[in-house]
Amino acid sequence: EREDAYSDQIHAEDTAAVLKRNFEFYQALTKKDLALVGDVWLKSSTVQFIFPGGKPLIGYRDIMAMWQNSFHLRDKFSSSVEIRPSNVRISVRGLSAFVVCNEDMVTQKSTQRLLATNIFFKSAGKWRLVHHHADSRGGAEAEHSSESW
């Protein structure tokens, strides 16, 4: 019984930490904070990024170069974008976790909703993003379910 309580506490702590990292990712994108974006990602040649309309990127360096370019373009065209996660679902299993959520991209003129999957891996005690995939098909929404993952 004591072991189960400890396991539940660890699971709850990991779930909260993943939720925080997921929020930090979107906060960093909104603030165009390249250092925080870099801290969220695992520094590895195997991390992946897939976004609508773009080719898949593999590797920390390529992903960070893309974000740097994206932030520069947003500055150049004075584009203000707030990126908010909504309908967040988290599943933590050992050292890996995945998050399925909506990405609400809010500008002065419109809101675009993407469906995203973020996969995290716990490395050196910190949860790091290893895979991000966003899809714009039909303004899909992450659905809540009563079923356990």
Coordinates of C-alpha atoms in Angstrom, one line a residue:
E1 CA 0.0 0.0 0.0
R2 CA 2.8 2.4 0.9
E3 CA 4.6 1.5 -2.4
D4 CA 1.4 2.3 -4.4
A5 CA 1.1 5.7 -2.7
Y6 CA 4.7 6.5 -3.5
S7 CA 4.2 5.4 -7.1
D8 CA 1.1 7.5 -7.4
Q9 CA 3.0 10.5 -6.0
I10 CA 5.8 10.1 -8.5
H11 CA 3.3 9.7 -11.3
A12 CA 1.5 12.9 -10.2
E13 CA 4.8 14.8 -10.0
D14 CA 5.9 13.6 -13.4
T15 CA 2.5 14.5 -14.9
A16 CA 2.7 18.0 -13.4
A17 CA 6.2 18.4 -14.7
V18 CA 5.2 17.4 -18.2
L19 CA 2.3 19.7 -18.1
K20 CA 4.6 22.6 -17.0
R21 CA 7.1 21.8 -19.8
N22 CA 4.4 21.7 -22.4
F23 CA 3.1 25.1 -21.2
E24 CA 6.7 26.5 -21.2
F25 CA 7.0 25.3 -24.8
Y26 CA 4.0 27.3 -25.9
Q27 CA 4.9 30.3 -23.7
A28 CA 8.4 30.4 -25.3
L29 CA 6.9 30.4 -28.8
T30 CA 4.5 33.2 -27.9
K31 CA 7.4 35.3 -26.3
K32 CA 9.8 34.3 -29.2
D33 CA 12.2 33.2 -26.4
L34 CA 14.8 31.1 -28.3
A35 CA 16.7 30.2 -25.1
L36 CA 13.6 28.7 -23.5
V37 CA 12.6 26.9 -26.7
G38 CA 16.1 25.4 -26.7
D39 CA 15.8 24.4 -23.0
V40 CA 12.6 22.6 -23.6
W41 CA 14.0 20.4 -26.5
L42 CA 16.4 17.5 -25.9
K43 CA 19.7 18.4 -27.5
S44 CA 19.9 15.4 -29.8
S45 CA 20.2 14.7 -33.5
T46 CA 17.2 12.4 -33.3
V47 CA 14.5 14.9 -32.2
Q48 CA 11.8 15.6 -34.7
F49 CA 9.5 18.5 -35.7
I50 CA 6.6 18.2 -38.1
F51 CA 4.4 21.2 -38.9
P52 CA 1.7 21.7 -41.6
G53 CA 3.1 22.9 -44.9
G54 CA 6.7 22.3 -44.0
K55 CA 9.1 19.4 -44.4
P56 CA 9.9 17.4 -41.3
L57 CA 12.9 18.6 -39.4
I58 CA 15.2 16.1 -37.7
G59 CA 17.8 17.2 -35.2
Y60 CA 18.1 19.9 -32.5
R61 CA 20.2 22.2 -34.7
D62 CA 17.8 22.3 -37.6
I63 CA 14.8 22.7 -35.3
M64 CA 16.4 25.6 -33.5
A65 CA 17.5 27.3 -36.8
M66 CA 13.9 27.0 -38.0
W67 CA 12.6 28.7 -34.8
Q68 CA 15.3 31.4 -35.0
N69 CA 14.2 32.1 -38.6
S70 CA 10.5 32.0 -37.7
F71 CA 11.0 34.5 -34.8
H72 CA 13.0 36.8 -37.0
L73 CA 10.3 36.8 -39.7
R74 CA 7.6 37.6 -37.0
D75 CA 9.8 40.5 -35.8
K76 CA 10.3 41.7 -39.4
F77 CA 6.6 41.8 -40.2
S78 CA 5.7 42.8 -36.6
S79 CA 3.4 39.8 -36.3
S80 CA 2.1 39.2 -32.9
V81 CA 1.0 35.6 -32.3
E82 CA -0.1 34.1 -29.1
I83 CA 0.1 30.3 -29.1
R84 CA -2.0 28.6 -26.4
P85 CA -2.5 24.9 -25.7
S86 CA -6.1 23.8 -24.9
N87 CA -7.9 20.5 -24.3
V88 CA -4.6 19.1 -23.0
R89 CA -4.3 15.3 -22.5
I90 CA -1.2 13.8 -20.9
S91 CA 0.0 10.2 -20.6
V92 CA 3.1 9.5 -18.7
R93 CA 4.8 6.0 -18.8
G94 CA 8.1 5.7 -17.1
L95 CA 10.6 8.0 -18.8
S96 CA 8.4 9.0 -21.7
A97 CA 5.2 11.0 -21.9
F98 CA 3.0 12.3 -24.7
V99 CA 0.7 15.2 -24.8
V100 CA -2.2 15.7 -27.3
C101 CA -3.6 19.1 -27.3
N102 CA -5.0 21.9 -29.5
E103 CA -2.7 24.7 -30.5
D104 CA -4.7 27.9 -30.7
M105 CA -2.7 30.4 -32.7
V106 CA -4.3 33.8 -32.0
T107 CA -3.4 36.9 -34.0
Q108 CA -5.1 40.3 -34.1
K109 CA -7.1 39.2 -37.1
S110 CA -7.8 35.5 -36.6
T111 CA -7.5 32.3 -34.6
Q112 CA -6.2 29.1 -36.2
R113 CA -6.6 25.8 -34.3
L114 CA -4.1 23.0 -34.9
L115 CA -4.0 19.6 -33.3
A116 CA -0.6 18.7 -31.8
T117 CA 1.2 15.8 -30.3
N118 CA 4.2 16.5 -28.2
I119 CA 6.4 13.6 -27.0
F120 CA 8.7 14.2 -24.0
F121 CA 11.5 12.1 -22.6
K122 CA 12.9 12.4 -19.0
S123 CA 16.7 13.0 -19.3
A124 CA 18.9 13.8 -16.4
G125 CA 15.8 14.5 -14.2
K126 CA 14.2 16.9 -16.6
W127 CA 11.4 16.4 -19.1
R128 CA 12.6 17.3 -22.7
L129 CA 10.6 17.6 -25.9
V130 CA 11.7 15.0 -28.4
H131 CA 8.9 15.1 -31.0
H132 CA 6.4 17.8 -32.0
H133 CA 3.8 17.2 -34.7
A134 CA 1.1 19.7 -35.5
D135 CA -1.7 19.1 -38.0
S136 CA -4.3 21.6 -39.4
R137 CA -6.7 19.1 -40.9
G138 CA -10.2 20.4 -40.6
G139 CA -9.6 22.4 -37.4
A140 CA -9.5 19.1 -35.5
E141 CA -9.8 19.1 -31.7
A142 CA -8.2 17.0 -29.1
E143 CA -11.2 15.1 -27.6
H144 CA -11.5 14.4 -24.0
S145 CA -12.4 10.8 -23.1
S146 CA -13.2 9.1 -19.8
E147 CA -11.0 6.1 -20.9
S148 CA -7.5 5.8 -19.4
W149 CA -4.6 5.8 -21.7

